[in-house]
Amino acid sequence: MHTSKSAHLKIMAGNSFGQIFRITTFGESHGEAIGVIIDGCPAQLEVDLDYIQGELDKRKPGQSKITTQRKESDTVKILSGVFEGKTTGTPIAMIIPNEDQRSKDYSHNVDVFRPSHADYTYQTKYGIRDHRGGGRSSARETAARVAAGALAKLLLKTQGIEIVAHVSSVGKINSPNVDFSNPAQFIEEREKNIVRCADPATAEEMIEYIDGIRKEGDTVGGKISCYIKNCPVGLGEPVFDKLHADLGKAMLSINAVHGFEYGSGFAGSEMRGSEHNDIFVKNHLGHIETRSNFSGGVQGGISNGMPIEFKVAFKPVATIMHNQQTIDSEGNAAEISGKGRHDPCVVPRAVPIVEAMAALVLADHWLRNRNSILS
Amino acid sequence: MHTSKSAHLKIMAGNSFGQIFRITTFGESHGEAIGVIIDGCPAQLEVDLDYIQGELDKRKPGQSKITTQRKESDTVKILSGVFEGKTTGTPIAMIIPNEDQRSKDYSHNVDVFRPSHADYTYQTKYGIRDHRGGGRSSARETAARVAAGALAKLLLKTQGIEIVAHVSSVGKINSPNVDFSNPAQFIEEREKNIVRCADPATAEEMIEYIDGIRKEGDTVGGKISCYIKNCPVGLGEPVFDKLHADLGKAMLSINAVHGFEYGSGFAGSEMRGSEHNDIFVKNHLGHIETRSNFSGGVQGGISNGMPIEFKVAFKPVATIMHNQQTIDSEGNAAEISGKGRHDPCVVPRAVPIVEAMAALVLADHWLRNRNSILS
Amino acid sequence: MHTSKSAHLKIMAGNSFGQIFRITTFGESHGEAIGVIIDGCPAQLEVDLDYIQGELDKRKPGQSKITTQRKESDTVKILSGVFEGKTTGTPIAMIIPNEDQRSKDYSHNVDVFRPSHADYTYQTKYGIRDHRGGGRSSARETAARVAAGALAKLLLKTQGIEIVAHVSSVGKINSPNVDFSNPAQFIEEREKNIVRCADPATAEEMIEYIDGIRKEGDTVGGKISCYIKNCPVGLGEPVFDKLHADLGKAMLSINAVHGFEYGSGFAGSEMRGSEHNDIFVKNHLGHIETRSNFSGGVQGGISNGMPIEFKVAFKPVATIMHNQQTIDSEGNAAEISGKGRHDPCVVPRAVPIVEAMAALVLADHWLRNRNSILS
Amino acid sequence: MHTSKSAHLKIMAGNSFGQIFRITTFGESHGEAIGVIIDGCPAQLEVDLDYIQGELDKRKPGQSKITTQRKESDTVKILSGVFEGKTTGTPIAMIIPNEDQRSKDYSHNVDVFRPSHADYTYQTKYGIRDHRGGGRSSARETAARVAAGALAKLLLKTQGIEIVAHVSSVGKINSPNVDFSNPAQFIEEREKNIVRCADPATAEEMIEYIDGIRKEGDTVGGKISCYIKNCPVGLGEPVFDKLHADLGKAMLSINAVHGFEYGSGFAGSEMRGSEHNDIFVKNHLGHIETRSNFSGGVQGGISNGMPIEFKVAFKPVATIMHNQQTIDSEGNAAEISGKGRHDPCVVPRAVPIVEAMAALVLADHWLRNRNSILS
């Protein structure tokens, strides 16, 4: 009988998300294309391609003076699973060709590990990496998420569920709380400025701050707040797939995210039970709601019908236009100078990504729980 | 709090296969393209694109007088996951554009359900179907499996594992047992004839028979036998993911397959224990083997180092060039006449599909078990 | 930074089955207990514990002169997930304590590998095995499947779906086709004899034959036929999780199974399309059905509303009361003599296992597809 | 053909965690027992039952004046998967019987929804709930996690990987940073006080504060900091199963957790790239490390060999000894008075839970990535 030969191969398989509404993304920053397959989207959903493209346009590079100047049209094309404008229940493949592949801009990265990038970890894990623009670790991959998330939003819209997010902080500049009870108006307000903050005065301050940072060749972090309206009671599958746990994983899987909190969040850990408890009351329509919402719309891991509210923290972009010390692939000291085209602050372009990932979680949990909420 | 509105949507999500070496296929017969994403392929595997294309060529239509005359070059393109000729550990996307989309040939199928096809079940399950050429239920989908399976074979080859199959029956014509101890020679012999039977005399008989069937506008079923050489001891994960159980599911998922048996198979159910038991012996090299192989290379769901042997039964192709009675989408009696371009017997083109699915199972189980067999 | 130390560990994780109605079994033949967790059973299902115990009684050892004389009451106990007689939507744990653990009967197996058992493969894969009674590879594990399957049957009964099986062959003795249109009557007839064949005359012949085999210290294989009535149209998730592919995997995962076929099966591979096609007609109630059922109730991997019909082939039990040659753990020649308490023919006790696994597949697919069939 | 009858059932299946080292928990607060099955633990791991019990003892109720006075010995029993002190590669079932089931204490909860508990969401989602002590939503379920996590720790210890956590805040009282470079000493220090803070002075302050809160019948939140030492480079599976994303989900799935951050966390969102970037250097042993660790040991979702550092925020326990307004199951206003036995602050008993969940994530990712780190 046969004895196996050893081999020095390495394994990876974490490119799918969701249980029923399940996506698998592929593609590198400077390869032929990036894309996504959605398996598990219900049949007969009307597919509004303009809406999907519109969401991608909010994420694409080159939008304004405070985003990277890399040019990509990010035009999405559906290859399967849609017939005469409707989903057929079969897998939906969407691709976005890469256009502006100035790979030579990255030739200086072949042999050095950029600080706080994924060069070193990818190289060590796989023993090989597509160094051009970060390869698979590039935030370009999130375009595929936005495309899939836009489809998830269309599904949720059939149920009246609305997801909106905006930039609530840049560096130490914080937006006051903004009313999101009218999602359309919230988005309209947010889209009036290039930083995607729904409070106009704060937006102005943020833009000026980012622009200054950019001129210094530096970068800065920020936070995005997200709100989900009209989520029915019952979404979330304890004890591990709690709704907020899946939202947390979704957000933490986005490039540069370093923190997630929902409801009272970190501040809640400083509160007393007698302040924090959300008292149940019947409203004037006879519906059950809670007087406060420190639970952030989720109790015991299951949505309670109140708005779902969470916040996501992004670290500053690692690529800066300064010379930095580092090591090369041999472990020798080296210096790296920031070239290429990058964002001074990632949060304005990350707003549609946060919404997309939230939509993917909600669509999946709506389907997982569907039997409860239909009966 | 919000109450959900009901919706008449339908769900589907069975387009992935494998646990670690995991594929997801997409695409319809007459859409833009079909394709596959492989997630979990180890990094640093050399990708021989010519080999992959060669496997696809064995499955493609229009090869010979006994296959459908539909013309497709079935040219595969890799979009991601390969850099400088090697896998990088990131998802590998492969697409095969559809070329010969004579959709009008299928316009007569819009409102009638073809007998023993999937028209009725897809329409009832999803309330919508891409009727052109069977849409997702078309055997065209298997091209994506062949592409992914070819990559799996390349992975298995690094371990010396070889998978070969051939047509062992067409209708009532059965091939005698063929020696597969030299896989390369077995394949060379098999590829000398258009029916893909490794026994030349039987092959001739089969071809003549199929050609006669074709001229009558009829079709016929057949069987494919598959052999796996040099499989190490230890592959298979009891109690549900037994190696032969996953092989069985893989084969039964291929269009038109109605039966699967391994080792002694159905005949074994007529035997006594005293005849059927495979006696362990040490061979002249000091290796443990069994004197007979009624176990088909698998004991307790785990490979035992002997050749893995199984057989797959295919029903006759449902599309025939005869007029047939049926019903239309309103449930009224209707008549259907066989048009379009189809195969009189599916097994010659199914040989690479059987090998591909076997390779996908083996690659996945080799990775799942890898730690045992390396230590 | 840290470099990992190598370790010689082995991995296994194939003890779960199903996607939504998902079971995980545990336990060895001679350990404390065997059991199962069911995660994904809908809430509010009434749990008839007597029914579940009744199913276990059909599988338990010591039932009759043609089964093993090992004594186990196989009393099932529910630990969680049921409150006031109904499921709560939380995981349901069921355990069956092991009672008759005459481990010393197996002391002769410690160092030799029994022919056509899993001793050699388990030992090689894991480097360790619980040798008492086959440990995890013992058919005792199937009691956990029967308990979970009984719950699945209760779920399916709420939908009118009925699953019945019987012994259709023992060795070369074959039962004629038996009418299963009245499932209750079919089971009543079957339970009148100890071999569980629904045709009384054949049953008698089988019993006599098995009893003769038993007296010779030998064993024999057999086949079980299974029928599913009132399955709605739409169950099955192409392209990999086709209904018959999941049924096939389920059956092949049962100890001693060597083959699976549905509808026309292996015989169908010898037929012509013009004979094999199932013609759609409207019956006198105005329902769509097919004139023949060579498709076995499944088309394109999706149930078509006709009865689902399949057949499962079991090899003869490997433990015989004869002296047999083998090797020991050092690879030296050895002899083994059949001791212990075993079955001369496994199929009478396997009938409830086949039904249980079929029920698990159907319950899972009914839930996966539920949205289609409710709209 | 058959048409399905509608049914008002609800679905749940979120009780499993991990891909390869996969656990499934079961059990309600006041049922027979709680427990866990671990599938995918490598064979030949030595099982130190005393160690596992010791971890459970740190979580059990009734430990000190600042924990609930409910008495449970929480004695764990292994039912399968271990033979002669070692794992066999088969599923490991562990159960913990419930002893102190004073269900009548909870009779007042049958018809009212306790504020900020899961009563309302469970009742609405499933239409049924085991109201005794919170049923499945009780933190009692986490004992099963601690048992499984202890086994994961034993696996990680074979690799030198150490996980330690402590209470870093209670309310507004924050511990200074504590040196964790000697994990054994860190734990020794932490276990000297009942609040499980490794800084003795802070611990004293915290205990006094909690005791005061307890006397007022109120509760308070807190934070736990966790450190992972000797994690090799390469753990984490982008783009969704990033190491920190799976850690985040694991932590957020623990009862009462409202926030997660790693490395620089929320504070990092206020920093500039030029401050935040972790510069690569070679240390005096020639190993690559980073000068700072704002990345928290994870870059691009993959461990970089530096210590992994994260923080978890817990809200205050919802059960307080005050009268509170609420609604009953009919939606009418009602009042609830806090009875039963509960914790004034959950974090001291949550320390072993945080460590356990971290261990489950690390064990799973170590196995997923194992091939990289062995080659």
PDB file of N, CA and C in Angstrom, chain C residues 1-2 4-5 7 9-10 12-13 15 25-26 28 37 39-40 42-44 81 83 89-91 93 126-127 129 159 230 287-289 304 370, chain D residues 1-2 4-5 7 9-10 12-13 15 25-26 28 37 39-40 42-44 81 83 89-91 93 126-127 129 159 230 287-289 304 370:
ATOM      1  N   MET C   1       9.823  36.980  17.054  1.00  0.00           N
ATOM      2  CA  MET C   1       8.499  36.388  16.938  1.00  0.00           C
ATOM      3  C   MET C   1       8.588  34.873  17.035  1.00  0.00           C
ATOM      4  N   HIS C   2       7.476  34.274  17.310  1.00  0.00           N
ATOM      5  CA  HIS C   2       7.432  32.880  17.707  1.00  0.00           C
ATOM      6  C   HIS C   2       7.382  31.943  16.493  1.00  0.00           C
ATOM      7  N   SER C   4       6.329  28.051  15.499  1.00  0.00           N
ATOM      8  CA  SER C   4       5.566  26.931  16.052  1.00  0.00           C
ATOM      9  C   SER C   4       6.383  25.649  16.098  1.00  0.00           C
ATOM     10  N   LYS C   5       6.114  24.847  17.145  1.00  0.00           N
ATOM     11  CA  LYS C   5       6.702  23.515  17.193  1.00  0.00           C
ATOM     12  C   LYS C   5       5.806  22.544  16.437  1.00  0.00           C
ATOM     13  N   ALA C   7       3.881  19.050  15.605  1.00  0.00           N
ATOM     14  CA  ALA C   7       3.211  18.082  16.471  1.00  0.00           C
ATOM     15  C   ALA C   7       2.600  17.001  15.594  1.00  0.00           C
ATOM     16  N   LEU C   9      -0.304  15.282  15.422  1.00  0.00           N
ATOM     17  CA  LEU C   9      -1.700  15.108  15.778  1.00  0.00           C
ATOM     18  C   LEU C   9      -2.485  14.754  14.527  1.00  0.00           C
ATOM     19  N   LYS C  10      -3.662  14.198  14.724  1.00  0.00           N
ATOM     20  CA  LYS C  10      -4.516  13.838  13.603  1.00  0.00           C
ATOM     21  C   LYS C  10      -5.890  14.457  13.787  1.00  0.00           C
ATOM     22  N   MET C  12     -10.170  14.947  12.790  1.00  0.00           N
ATOM     23  CA  MET C  12     -11.417  14.328  12.316  1.00  0.00           C
ATOM     24  C   MET C  12     -12.596  15.228  12.627  1.00  0.00           C
ATOM     25  N   ALA C  13     -13.483  15.363  11.692  1.00  0.00           N
ATOM     26  CA  ALA C  13     -14.659  16.184  11.963  1.00  0.00           C
ATOM     27  C   ALA C  13     -15.755  15.911  10.968  1.00  0.00           C
ATOM     28  N   ASN C  15     -18.780  14.317  11.851  1.00  0.00           N
ATOM     29  CA  ASN C  15     -19.858  13.717  12.637  1.00  0.00           C
ATOM     30  C   ASN C  15     -21.140  14.526  12.659  1.00  0.00           C
ATOM     31  N   THR C  25     -23.598  13.412  15.958  1.00  0.00           N
ATOM     32  CA  THR C  25     -23.665  12.240  16.837  1.00  0.00           C
ATOM     33  C   THR C  25     -22.329  12.042  17.541  1.00  0.00           C
ATOM     34  N   PHE C  26     -22.375  11.317  18.674  1.00  0.00           N
ATOM     35  CA  PHE C  26     -21.146  11.024  19.408  1.00  0.00           C
ATOM     36  C   PHE C  26     -21.292   9.652  20.049  1.00  0.00           C
ATOM     37  N   GLU C  28     -19.051   5.849  21.525  1.00  0.00           N
ATOM     38  CA  GLU C  28     -18.420   4.600  21.096  1.00  0.00           C
ATOM     39  C   GLU C  28     -19.234   3.411  21.605  1.00  0.00           C
ATOM     40  N   ILE C  37     -27.020  15.513  19.098  1.00  0.00           N
ATOM     41  CA  ILE C  37     -27.616  16.845  19.254  1.00  0.00           C
ATOM     42  C   ILE C  37     -28.271  17.219  17.930  1.00  0.00           C
ATOM     43  N   ASP C  39     -29.669  20.395  16.019  1.00  0.00           N
ATOM     44  CA  ASP C  39     -29.758  21.853  16.038  1.00  0.00           C
ATOM     45  C   ASP C  39     -30.508  22.272  14.775  1.00  0.00           C
ATOM     46  N   GLY C  40     -31.530  23.075  14.934  1.00  0.00           N
ATOM     47  CA  GLY C  40     -32.278  23.545  13.777  1.00  0.00           C
ATOM     48  C   GLY C  40     -33.660  22.947  13.662  1.00  0.00           C
ATOM     49  N   PRO C  42     -37.388  23.094  14.161  1.00  0.00           N
ATOM     50  CA  PRO C  42     -38.315  24.189  14.430  1.00  0.00           C
ATOM     51  C   PRO C  42     -38.949  24.085  15.815  1.00  0.00           C
ATOM     52  N   ALA C  43     -39.314  25.223  16.369  1.00  0.00           N
ATOM     53  CA  ALA C  43     -40.008  25.266  17.654  1.00  0.00           C
ATOM     54  C   ALA C  43     -41.447  24.794  17.500  1.00  0.00           C
ATOM     55  N   GLN C  44     -42.019  24.358  18.626  1.00  0.00           N
ATOM     56  CA  GLN C  44     -43.448  24.025  18.715  1.00  0.00           C
ATOM     57  C   GLN C  44     -43.834  22.688  18.092  1.00  0.00           C
ATOM     58  N   GLY C  81     -33.929  21.187  25.071  1.00  0.00           N
ATOM     59  CA  GLY C  81     -34.599  21.604  23.840  1.00  0.00           C
ATOM     60  C   GLY C  81     -36.075  21.284  23.771  1.00  0.00           C
ATOM     61  N   PHE C  83     -39.701  21.518  26.070  1.00  0.00           N
ATOM     62  CA  PHE C  83     -40.317  22.121  27.270  1.00  0.00           C
ATOM     63  C   PHE C  83     -41.811  21.870  27.208  1.00  0.00           C
ATOM     64  N   GLY C  89     -37.021  25.278  19.863  1.00  0.00           N
ATOM     65  CA  GLY C  89     -36.150  25.940  18.895  1.00  0.00           C
ATOM     66  C   GLY C  89     -34.688  25.898  19.313  1.00  0.00           C
ATOM     67  N   THR C  90     -34.413  25.427  20.510  1.00  0.00           N
ATOM     68  CA  THR C  90     -33.028  25.311  20.991  1.00  0.00           C
ATOM     69  C   THR C  90     -32.540  23.877  20.756  1.00  0.00           C
ATOM     70  N   PRO C  91     -31.232  23.633  20.866  1.00  0.00           N
ATOM     71  CA  PRO C  91     -30.703  22.306  20.508  1.00  0.00           C
ATOM     72  C   PRO C  91     -31.285  21.192  21.391  1.00  0.00           C
ATOM     73  N   ALA C  93     -30.748  17.605  22.840  1.00  0.00           N
ATOM     74  CA  ALA C  93     -29.743  16.566  23.097  1.00  0.00           C
ATOM     75  C   ALA C  93     -30.455  15.293  23.541  1.00  0.00           C
ATOM     76  N   TYR C 126      -5.580   7.448  12.926  1.00  0.00           N
ATOM     77  CA  TYR C 126      -5.509   8.192  14.191  1.00  0.00           C
ATOM     78  C   TYR C 126      -4.342   7.784  15.082  1.00  0.00           C
ATOM     79  N   GLY C 127      -3.739   6.633  14.813  1.00  0.00           N
ATOM     80  CA  GLY C 127      -2.643   6.172  15.660  1.00  0.00           C
ATOM     81  C   GLY C 127      -3.130   5.711  17.018  1.00  0.00           C
ATOM     82  N   ARG C 129      -6.942   3.722  18.792  1.00  0.00           N
ATOM     83  CA  ARG C 129      -8.356   3.385  18.595  1.00  0.00           C
ATOM     84  C   ARG C 129      -8.924   2.713  19.832  1.00  0.00           C
ATOM     85  N   GLN C 159     -46.515  17.364   7.836  1.00  0.00           N
ATOM     86  CA  GLN C 159     -46.704  17.725   6.426  1.00  0.00           C
ATOM     87  C   GLN C 159     -47.313  16.594   5.617  1.00  0.00           C
ATOM     88  N   ASN C 230     -46.086  11.322  -0.599  1.00  0.00           N
ATOM     89  CA  ASN C 230     -46.600  12.679  -0.326  1.00  0.00           C
ATOM     90  C   ASN C 230     -45.497  13.728  -0.201  1.00  0.00           C
ATOM     91  N   HIS C 287     -54.442  16.745 -11.004  1.00  0.00           N
ATOM     92  CA  HIS C 287     -53.051  16.922 -10.583  1.00  0.00           C
ATOM     93  C   HIS C 287     -52.101  16.389 -11.659  1.00  0.00           C
ATOM     94  N   ILE C 288     -50.944  17.046 -11.713  1.00  0.00           N
ATOM     95  CA  ILE C 288     -49.938  16.600 -12.671  1.00  0.00           C
ATOM     96  C   ILE C 288     -49.200  15.402 -12.095  1.00  0.00           C
ATOM     97  N   GLU C 289     -49.089  14.350 -12.876  1.00  0.00           N
ATOM     98  CA  GLU C 289     -48.237  13.236 -12.460  1.00  0.00           C
ATOM     99  C   GLU C 289     -47.553  12.661 -13.694  1.00  0.00           C
ATOM    100  N   ASN C 304     -40.444  15.708  -7.780  1.00  0.00           N
ATOM    101  CA  ASN C 304     -41.483  16.106  -8.739  1.00  0.00           C
ATOM    102  C   ASN C 304     -42.882  15.724  -8.268  1.00  0.00           C
ATOM    103  N   ARG C 370     -38.409  25.413   2.164  1.00  0.00           N
ATOM    104  CA  ARG C 370     -39.720  25.687   2.708  1.00  0.00           C
ATOM    105  C   ARG C 370     -40.419  26.871   2.072  1.00  0.00           C
TER     106      ARG C 370
ATOM    107  N   MET D   1     -50.362  15.007  -7.835  1.00  0.00           N
ATOM    108  CA  MET D   1     -49.204  15.187  -6.981  1.00  0.00           C
ATOM    109  C   MET D   1     -49.572  15.992  -5.744  1.00  0.00           C
ATOM    110  N   HIS D   2     -48.730  15.920  -4.773  1.00  0.00           N
ATOM    111  CA  HIS D   2     -49.048  16.412  -3.447  1.00  0.00           C
ATOM    112  C   HIS D   2     -48.755  17.907  -3.300  1.00  0.00           C
ATOM    113  N   SER D   4     -48.090  20.769  -0.350  1.00  0.00           N
ATOM    114  CA  SER D   4     -47.747  20.827   1.071  1.00  0.00           C
ATOM    115  C   SER D   4     -48.741  21.664   1.866  1.00  0.00           C
ATOM    116  N   LYS D   5     -48.978  21.255   3.096  1.00  0.00           N
ATOM    117  CA  LYS D   5     -49.764  22.071   4.005  1.00  0.00           C
ATOM    118  C   LYS D   5     -48.844  23.080   4.699  1.00  0.00           C
ATOM    119  N   ALA D   7     -47.425  25.389   7.753  1.00  0.00           N
ATOM    120  CA  ALA D   7     -47.254  25.117   9.185  1.00  0.00           C
ATOM    121  C   ALA D   7     -46.594  26.314   9.819  1.00  0.00           C
ATOM    122  N   LEU D   9     -44.112  26.891  12.043  1.00  0.00           N
ATOM    123  CA  LEU D   9     -42.954  26.449  12.802  1.00  0.00           C
ATOM    124  C   LEU D   9     -41.879  27.524  12.710  1.00  0.00           C
ATOM    125  N   LYS D  10     -40.946  27.478  13.640  1.00  0.00           N
ATOM    126  CA  LYS D  10     -39.838  28.431  13.614  1.00  0.00           C
ATOM    127  C   LYS D  10     -38.508  27.692  13.665  1.00  0.00           C
ATOM    128  N   MET D  12     -34.150  27.435  14.202  1.00  0.00           N
ATOM    129  CA  MET D  12     -32.960  27.959  14.897  1.00  0.00           C
ATOM    130  C   MET D  12     -31.797  27.008  14.725  1.00  0.00           C
ATOM    131  N   ALA D  13     -30.665  27.517  14.453  1.00  0.00           N
ATOM    132  CA  ALA D  13     -29.510  26.637  14.319  1.00  0.00           C
ATOM    133  C   ALA D  13     -28.217  27.407  14.413  1.00  0.00           C
ATOM    134  N   ASN D  15     -25.993  27.074  17.116  1.00  0.00           N
ATOM    135  CA  ASN D  15     -25.363  26.581  18.333  1.00  0.00           C
ATOM    136  C   ASN D  15     -24.031  25.889  18.110  1.00  0.00           C
ATOM    137  N   THR D  25     -23.033  23.409  21.454  1.00  0.00           N
ATOM    138  CA  THR D  25     -23.473  23.358  22.850  1.00  0.00           C
ATOM    139  C   THR D  25     -24.979  23.131  22.922  1.00  0.00           C
ATOM    140  N   PHE D  26     -25.427  22.624  24.062  1.00  0.00           N
ATOM    141  CA  PHE D  26     -26.864  22.416  24.266  1.00  0.00           C
ATOM    142  C   PHE D  26     -27.177  22.656  25.740  1.00  0.00           C
ATOM    143  N   GLU D  28     -30.404  24.020  28.817  1.00  0.00           N
ATOM    144  CA  GLU D  28     -31.075  25.173  29.400  1.00  0.00           C
ATOM    145  C   GLU D  28     -30.689  25.295  30.871  1.00  0.00           C
ATOM    146  N   ILE D  37     -20.514  19.097  22.436  1.00  0.00           N
ATOM    147  CA  ILE D  37     -19.777  18.116  21.640  1.00  0.00           C
ATOM    148  C   ILE D  37     -18.683  18.858  20.901  1.00  0.00           C
ATOM    149  N   ASP D  39     -16.203  18.338  17.846  1.00  0.00           N
ATOM    150  CA  ASP D  39     -15.860  17.481  16.716  1.00  0.00           C
ATOM    151  C   ASP D  39     -14.686  18.127  16.004  1.00  0.00           C
ATOM    152  N   GLY D  40     -13.633  17.360  15.759  1.00  0.00           N
ATOM    153  CA  GLY D  40     -12.494  17.909  15.054  1.00  0.00           C
ATOM    154  C   GLY D  40     -11.278  18.109  15.941  1.00  0.00           C
ATOM    155  N   PRO D  42      -7.941  16.958  17.278  1.00  0.00           N
ATOM    156  CA  PRO D  42      -6.967  15.960  16.839  1.00  0.00           C
ATOM    157  C   PRO D  42      -6.849  14.789  17.813  1.00  0.00           C
ATOM    158  N   ALA D  43      -6.520  13.625  17.301  1.00  0.00           N
ATOM    159  CA  ALA D  43      -6.286  12.444  18.128  1.00  0.00           C
ATOM    160  C   ALA D  43      -4.974  12.592  18.891  1.00  0.00           C
ATOM    161  N   GLN D  44      -4.881  11.830  19.985  1.00  0.00           N
ATOM    162  CA  GLN D  44      -3.634  11.686  20.763  1.00  0.00           C
ATOM    163  C   GLN D  44      -3.310  12.881  21.652  1.00  0.00           C
ATOM    164  N   GLY D  81     -15.048   9.853  23.100  1.00  0.00           N
ATOM    165  CA  GLY D  81     -13.952  10.483  22.373  1.00  0.00           C
ATOM    166  C   GLY D  81     -12.614  10.470  23.083  1.00  0.00           C
ATOM    167  N   PHE D  83      -9.950   7.846  25.217  1.00  0.00           N
ATOM    168  CA  PHE D  83      -9.679   6.444  25.524  1.00  0.00           C
ATOM    169  C   PHE D  83      -8.305   6.377  26.183  1.00  0.00           C
ATOM    170  N   GLY D  89      -9.762  11.189  18.229  1.00  0.00           N
ATOM    171  CA  GLY D  89     -10.139  11.746  16.933  1.00  0.00           C
ATOM    172  C   GLY D  89     -11.643  11.695  16.699  1.00  0.00           C
ATOM    173  N   THR D  90     -12.372  11.030  17.582  1.00  0.00           N
ATOM    174  CA  THR D  90     -13.836  10.958  17.458  1.00  0.00           C
ATOM    175  C   THR D  90     -14.465  12.047  18.338  1.00  0.00           C
ATOM    176  N   PRO D  91     -15.751  12.338  18.155  1.00  0.00           N
ATOM    177  CA  PRO D  91     -16.357  13.460  18.880  1.00  0.00           C
ATOM    178  C   PRO D  91     -16.301  13.285  20.393  1.00  0.00           C
ATOM    179  N   ALA D  93     -17.906  14.239  23.830  1.00  0.00           N
ATOM    180  CA  ALA D  93     -19.105  14.804  24.468  1.00  0.00           C
ATOM    181  C   ALA D  93     -18.815  15.032  25.945  1.00  0.00           C
ATOM    182  N   TYR D 126     -39.806  32.401  18.844  1.00  0.00           N
ATOM    183  CA  TYR D 126     -40.158  30.969  18.844  1.00  0.00           C
ATOM    184  C   TYR D 126     -41.600  30.687  19.243  1.00  0.00           C
ATOM    185  N   GLY D 127     -42.270  31.673  19.819  1.00  0.00           N
ATOM    186  CA  GLY D 127     -43.646  31.444  20.252  1.00  0.00           C
ATOM    187  C   GLY D 127     -43.731  30.537  21.468  1.00  0.00           C
ATOM    188  N   ARG D 129     -41.124  29.527  25.208  1.00  0.00           N
ATOM    189  CA  ARG D 129     -39.814  29.632  25.833  1.00  0.00           C
ATOM    190  C   ARG D 129     -39.802  28.925  27.177  1.00  0.00           C
ATOM    191  N   GLN D 159       1.594  23.693  21.713  1.00  0.00           N
ATOM    192  CA  GLN D 159       2.284  24.582  20.779  1.00  0.00           C
ATOM    193  C   GLN D 159       2.922  25.764  21.488  1.00  0.00           C
ATOM    194  N   ASN D 230       2.869  33.952  22.229  1.00  0.00           N
ATOM    195  CA  ASN D 230       3.483  32.871  21.454  1.00  0.00           C
ATOM    196  C   ASN D 230       2.621  32.370  20.307  1.00  0.00           C
ATOM    197  N   HIS D 287      14.995  37.737  15.424  1.00  0.00           N
ATOM    198  CA  HIS D 287      13.598  37.550  15.035  1.00  0.00           C
ATOM    199  C   HIS D 287      12.975  38.869  14.616  1.00  0.00           C
ATOM    200  N   ILE D 288      12.035  38.762  13.684  1.00  0.00           N
ATOM    201  CA  ILE D 288      11.332  39.966  13.247  1.00  0.00           C
ATOM    202  C   ILE D 288      10.253  40.308  14.255  1.00  0.00           C
ATOM    203  N   GLU D 289      10.228  41.561  14.671  1.00  0.00           N
ATOM    204  CA  GLU D 289       9.114  42.004  15.500  1.00  0.00           C
ATOM    205  C   GLU D 289       8.784  43.454  15.134  1.00  0.00           C
ATOM    206  N   ASN D 304       0.775  38.212  13.308  1.00  0.00           N
ATOM    207  CA  ASN D 304       2.124  38.576  12.857  1.00  0.00           C
ATOM    208  C   ASN D 304       3.207  38.173  13.853  1.00  0.00           C
ATOM    209  N   ARG D 370      -2.677  25.066   9.804  1.00  0.00           N
ATOM    210  CA  ARG D 370      -1.596  24.223  10.289  1.00  0.00           C
ATOM    211  C   ARG D 370      -0.519  23.922   9.263  1.00  0.00           C
TER     212      ARG D 370
END
